[in-house]
Short mmCIF file of C-alpha atoms in Angstrom, two decimals:
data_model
loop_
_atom_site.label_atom_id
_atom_site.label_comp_id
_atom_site.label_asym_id
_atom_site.label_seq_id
_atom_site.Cartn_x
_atom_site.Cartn_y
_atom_site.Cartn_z
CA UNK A 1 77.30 137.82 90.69
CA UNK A 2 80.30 138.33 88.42
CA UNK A 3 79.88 140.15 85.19
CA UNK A 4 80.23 143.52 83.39
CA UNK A 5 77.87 146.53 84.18
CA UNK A 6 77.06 149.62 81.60
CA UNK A 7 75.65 152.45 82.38
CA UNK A 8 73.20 153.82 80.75
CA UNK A 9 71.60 151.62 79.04
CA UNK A 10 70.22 154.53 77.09
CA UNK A 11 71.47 158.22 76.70
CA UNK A 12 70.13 161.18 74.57
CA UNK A 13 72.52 164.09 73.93
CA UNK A 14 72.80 167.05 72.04
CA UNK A 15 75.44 168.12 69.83
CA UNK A 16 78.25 169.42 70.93
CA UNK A 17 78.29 168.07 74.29
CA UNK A 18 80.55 165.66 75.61
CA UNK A 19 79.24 162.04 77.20
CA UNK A 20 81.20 159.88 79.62
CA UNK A 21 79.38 156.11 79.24
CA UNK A 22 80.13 153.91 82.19
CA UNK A 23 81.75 150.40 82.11
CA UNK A 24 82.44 148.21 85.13
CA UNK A 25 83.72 144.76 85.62
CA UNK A 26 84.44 142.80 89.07
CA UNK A 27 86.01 139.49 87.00
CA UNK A 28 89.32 140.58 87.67
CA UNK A 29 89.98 141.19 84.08
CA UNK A 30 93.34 142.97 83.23
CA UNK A 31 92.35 143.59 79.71
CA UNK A 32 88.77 145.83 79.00
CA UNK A 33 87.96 146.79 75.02
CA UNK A 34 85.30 149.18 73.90
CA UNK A 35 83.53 148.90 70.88
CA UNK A 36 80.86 150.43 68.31
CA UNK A 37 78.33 148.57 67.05
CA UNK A 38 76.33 149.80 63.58
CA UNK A 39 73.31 148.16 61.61
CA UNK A 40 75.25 145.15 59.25
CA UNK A 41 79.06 146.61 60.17
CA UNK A 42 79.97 144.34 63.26
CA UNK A 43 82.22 145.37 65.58
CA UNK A 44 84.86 148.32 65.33
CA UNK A 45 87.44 148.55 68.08
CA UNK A 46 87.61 152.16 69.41
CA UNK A 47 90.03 151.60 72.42
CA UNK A 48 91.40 149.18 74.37
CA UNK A 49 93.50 148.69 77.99
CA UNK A 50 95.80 145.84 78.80
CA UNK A 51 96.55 147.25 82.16
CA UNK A 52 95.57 150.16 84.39
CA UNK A 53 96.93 153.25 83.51
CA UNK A 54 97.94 151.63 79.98
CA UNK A 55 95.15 152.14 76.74
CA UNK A 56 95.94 152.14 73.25
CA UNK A 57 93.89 153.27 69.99
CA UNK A 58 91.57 151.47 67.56
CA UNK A 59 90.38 150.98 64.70
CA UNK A 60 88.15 153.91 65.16
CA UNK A 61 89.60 155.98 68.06
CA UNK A 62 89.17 159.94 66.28
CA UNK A 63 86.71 161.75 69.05
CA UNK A 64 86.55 159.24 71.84
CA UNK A 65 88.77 159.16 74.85
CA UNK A 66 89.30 156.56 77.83
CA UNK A 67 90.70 156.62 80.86
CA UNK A 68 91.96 153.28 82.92
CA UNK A 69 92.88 154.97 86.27
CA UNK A 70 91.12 151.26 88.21
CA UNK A 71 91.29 147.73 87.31
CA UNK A 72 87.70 147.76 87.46
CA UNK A 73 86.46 150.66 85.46
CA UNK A 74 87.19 151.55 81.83
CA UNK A 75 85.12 154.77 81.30
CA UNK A 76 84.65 156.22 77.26
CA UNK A 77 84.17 160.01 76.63
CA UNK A 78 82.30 160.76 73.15
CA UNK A 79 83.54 163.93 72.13
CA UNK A 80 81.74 166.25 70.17
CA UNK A 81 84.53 166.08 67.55
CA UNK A 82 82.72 162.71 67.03
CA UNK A 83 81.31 163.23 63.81
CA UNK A 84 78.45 160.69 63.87
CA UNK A 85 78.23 159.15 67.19
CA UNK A 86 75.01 157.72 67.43
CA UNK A 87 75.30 154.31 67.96
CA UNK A 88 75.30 150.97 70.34
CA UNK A 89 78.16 151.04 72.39
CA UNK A 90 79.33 148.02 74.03
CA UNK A 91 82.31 146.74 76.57
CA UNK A 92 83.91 143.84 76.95
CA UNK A 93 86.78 142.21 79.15
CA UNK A 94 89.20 139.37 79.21
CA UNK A 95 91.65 137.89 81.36
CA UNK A 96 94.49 138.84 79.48
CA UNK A 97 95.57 140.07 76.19
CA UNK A 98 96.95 136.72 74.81
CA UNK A 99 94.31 136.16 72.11
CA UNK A 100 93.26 133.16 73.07
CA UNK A 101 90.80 134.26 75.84
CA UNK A 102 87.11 134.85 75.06
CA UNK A 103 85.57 138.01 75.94
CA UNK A 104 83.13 139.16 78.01
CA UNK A 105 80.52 141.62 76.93
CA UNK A 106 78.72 144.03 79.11
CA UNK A 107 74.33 145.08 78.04
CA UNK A 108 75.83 147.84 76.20
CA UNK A 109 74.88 151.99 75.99
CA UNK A 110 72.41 153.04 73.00
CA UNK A 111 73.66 156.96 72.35
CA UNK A 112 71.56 158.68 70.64
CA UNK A 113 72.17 162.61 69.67
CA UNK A 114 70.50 164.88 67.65
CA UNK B 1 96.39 141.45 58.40
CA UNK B 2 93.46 139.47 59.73
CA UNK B 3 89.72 138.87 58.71
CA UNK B 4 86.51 137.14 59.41
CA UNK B 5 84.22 137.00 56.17
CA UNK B 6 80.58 135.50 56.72
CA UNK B 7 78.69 135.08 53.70
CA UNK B 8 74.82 135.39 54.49
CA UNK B 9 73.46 138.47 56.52
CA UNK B 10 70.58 135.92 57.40
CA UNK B 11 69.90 132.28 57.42
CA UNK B 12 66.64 130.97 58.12
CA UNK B 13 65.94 127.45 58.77
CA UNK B 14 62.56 125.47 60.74
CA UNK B 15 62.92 124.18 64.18
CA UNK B 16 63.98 120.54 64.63
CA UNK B 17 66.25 121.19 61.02
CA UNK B 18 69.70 121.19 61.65
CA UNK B 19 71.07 124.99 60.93
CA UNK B 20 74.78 126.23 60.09
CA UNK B 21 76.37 129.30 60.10
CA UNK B 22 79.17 129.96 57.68
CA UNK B 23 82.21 131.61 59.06
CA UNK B 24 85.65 132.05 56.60
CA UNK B 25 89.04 133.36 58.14
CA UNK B 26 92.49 134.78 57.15
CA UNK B 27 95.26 135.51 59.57
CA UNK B 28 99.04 134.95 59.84
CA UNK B 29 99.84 131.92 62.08
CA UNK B 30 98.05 130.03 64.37
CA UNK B 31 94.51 131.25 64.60
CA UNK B 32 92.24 131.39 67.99
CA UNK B 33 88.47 131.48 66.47
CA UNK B 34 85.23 132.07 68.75
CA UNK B 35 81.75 132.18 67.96
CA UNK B 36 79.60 134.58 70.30
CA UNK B 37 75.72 135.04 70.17
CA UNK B 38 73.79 138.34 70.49
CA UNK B 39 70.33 138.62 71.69
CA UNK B 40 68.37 142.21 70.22
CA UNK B 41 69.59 145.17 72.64
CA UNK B 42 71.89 142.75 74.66
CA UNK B 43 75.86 142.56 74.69
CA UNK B 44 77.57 139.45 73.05
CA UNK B 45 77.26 136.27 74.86
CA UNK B 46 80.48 133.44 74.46
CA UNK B 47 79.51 130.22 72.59
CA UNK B 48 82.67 128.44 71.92
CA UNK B 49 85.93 128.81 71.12
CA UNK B 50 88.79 126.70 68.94
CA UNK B 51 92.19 127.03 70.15
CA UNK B 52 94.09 123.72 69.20
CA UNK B 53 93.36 120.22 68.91
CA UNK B 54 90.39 118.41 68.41
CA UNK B 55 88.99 119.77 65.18
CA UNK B 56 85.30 119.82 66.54
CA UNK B 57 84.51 122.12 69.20
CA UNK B 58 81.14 121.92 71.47
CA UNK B 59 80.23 124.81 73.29
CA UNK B 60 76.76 126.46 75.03
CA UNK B 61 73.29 126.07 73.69
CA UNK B 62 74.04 123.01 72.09
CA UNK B 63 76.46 124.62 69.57
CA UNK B 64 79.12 122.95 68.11
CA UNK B 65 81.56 124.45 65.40
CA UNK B 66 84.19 122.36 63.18
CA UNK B 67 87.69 123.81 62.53
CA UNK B 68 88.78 123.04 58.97
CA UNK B 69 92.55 124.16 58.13
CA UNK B 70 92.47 123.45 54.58
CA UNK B 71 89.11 125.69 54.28
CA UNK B 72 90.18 128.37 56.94
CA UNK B 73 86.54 127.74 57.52
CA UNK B 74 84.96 127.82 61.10
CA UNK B 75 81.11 126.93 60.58
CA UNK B 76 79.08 127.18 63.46
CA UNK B 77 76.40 124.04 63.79
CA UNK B 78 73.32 122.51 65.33
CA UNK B 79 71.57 119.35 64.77
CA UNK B 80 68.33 120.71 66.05
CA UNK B 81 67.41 124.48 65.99
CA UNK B 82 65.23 126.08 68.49
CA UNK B 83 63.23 128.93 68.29
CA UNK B 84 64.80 130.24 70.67
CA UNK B 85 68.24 130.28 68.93
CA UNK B 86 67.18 133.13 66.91
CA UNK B 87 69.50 136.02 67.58
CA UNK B 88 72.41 137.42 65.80
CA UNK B 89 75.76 135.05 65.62
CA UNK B 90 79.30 136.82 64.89
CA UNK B 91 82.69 135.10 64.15
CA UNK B 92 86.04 136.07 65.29
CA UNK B 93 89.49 135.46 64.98
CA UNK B 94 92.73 136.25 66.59
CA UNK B 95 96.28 135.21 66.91
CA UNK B 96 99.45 135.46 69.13
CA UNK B 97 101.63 135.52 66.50
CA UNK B 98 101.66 137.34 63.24
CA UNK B 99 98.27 138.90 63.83
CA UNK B 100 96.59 140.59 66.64
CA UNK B 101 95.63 139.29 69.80
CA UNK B 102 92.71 141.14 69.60
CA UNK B 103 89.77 139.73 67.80
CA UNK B 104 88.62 140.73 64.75
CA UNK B 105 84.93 140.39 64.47
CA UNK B 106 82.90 139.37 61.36
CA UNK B 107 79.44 140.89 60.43
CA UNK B 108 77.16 138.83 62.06
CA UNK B 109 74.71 136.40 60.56
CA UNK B 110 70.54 137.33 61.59
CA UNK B 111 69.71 133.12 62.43
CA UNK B 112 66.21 133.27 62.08
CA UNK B 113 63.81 129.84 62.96
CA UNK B 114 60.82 129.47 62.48
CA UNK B 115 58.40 127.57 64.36
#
């Protein structure tokens, strides 16, 4: 069964401490996105991979990280310079980077820290 | 620059009535517009996408959406709603030229039916 796999689906931390949320895809994909999700503010970009080893910054990229060391995973690190990162956090891949290819979203990670 | 605009945070309509969902767009060149649905504490699901040609695009669901150039409008429609269709519904556009390919996602619209 093809598809994209988060994990958590929720996680409670406290601040100052550093969270790694899990994405995984087995489509193949080349291209995997990660975004935020906020109450009546859509979608903001916070990184994004065309390749392995390749990522490139956001819309909103100031106290996350990624890493893109496998075709399959695209791991995000919330920093605790992340000044209000409480939030839904979802993944999403593609084929390819060429625009016209829909994407494909995985259940998504509710952080929550106090 | 590109942008999605949709107007109403929430459109409520009674099952069997036909429902739309208003989607506007601005990008540089040729855009790529998709429509993806988004049940409560669930990821985005694809509906449908317009890339070129015909002007009317069917996708899942029932869905169909109608590309008009003139209006940069991409409206998202169904003759008959369901319950069921309730959920959150955001528009997005990219573009391989001028623009980004990656999307840029509207606000979503709450579709609400009631039964």
């Amino acid at each position: 069964d093809g598809g994209i796999t988060q994990s958590p689906k929720y996680l409670f931390r406290k601040e100052g401490q550093n969270v790694t949320l899990s994405c995984e895809q087995n489509l193949n994909h080349d291209a995997m996105y990660w975004y935020r999700q906020d109450p009546g503010q859509g979608l903001r970009l916070i990184y994004y991979s065309q390749i392995v080893n390749d990522f490139q910054k956001g819309d909103i990229a100031e106290g996350y990280s990624v890493s893109r060391e496998k075709k399959e995973s695209f791991p995000l690190t919330v920093t605790s310079a992340q000044k209000n990162p409480t939030a839904f956090y979802l993944c999403a891949s593609s084929i390819s980077m060429g625009g016209f290819y829909e994407q494909y979203f995985g259940p998504g990670t509710r952080l929550t820290v106090t | 620059a590109q942008s999605v605009a949709q107007p109403e945070d929430q459109v409520n309509v009674a099952e069997g009535n036909p429902l739309t969902v208003k989607c506007t767009y601005s990008v540089s060149g040729n855009p790529y517009l998709f429509w993806y649905v988004q049940y409560p504490n669930r990821g985005l699901q694809f509906l449908l996408k317009y890339i070129t040609g015909d002007n009317l695009v069917k996708g899942s669901y029932g869905f169909e959406a109608e590309f008009n150039k003139s209006q940069t409008s991409f409206h998202l429609k169904k003759p008959s709603a369901l319950v069921s269709d309730s959920a959150l519904y955001f528009c997005a556009v990219s573009t391989s030229s001028g623009g980004s390919y990656i999307p840029t996602f509207g606000r979503g619209t709450s579709l609400i039916v009631h039964p």
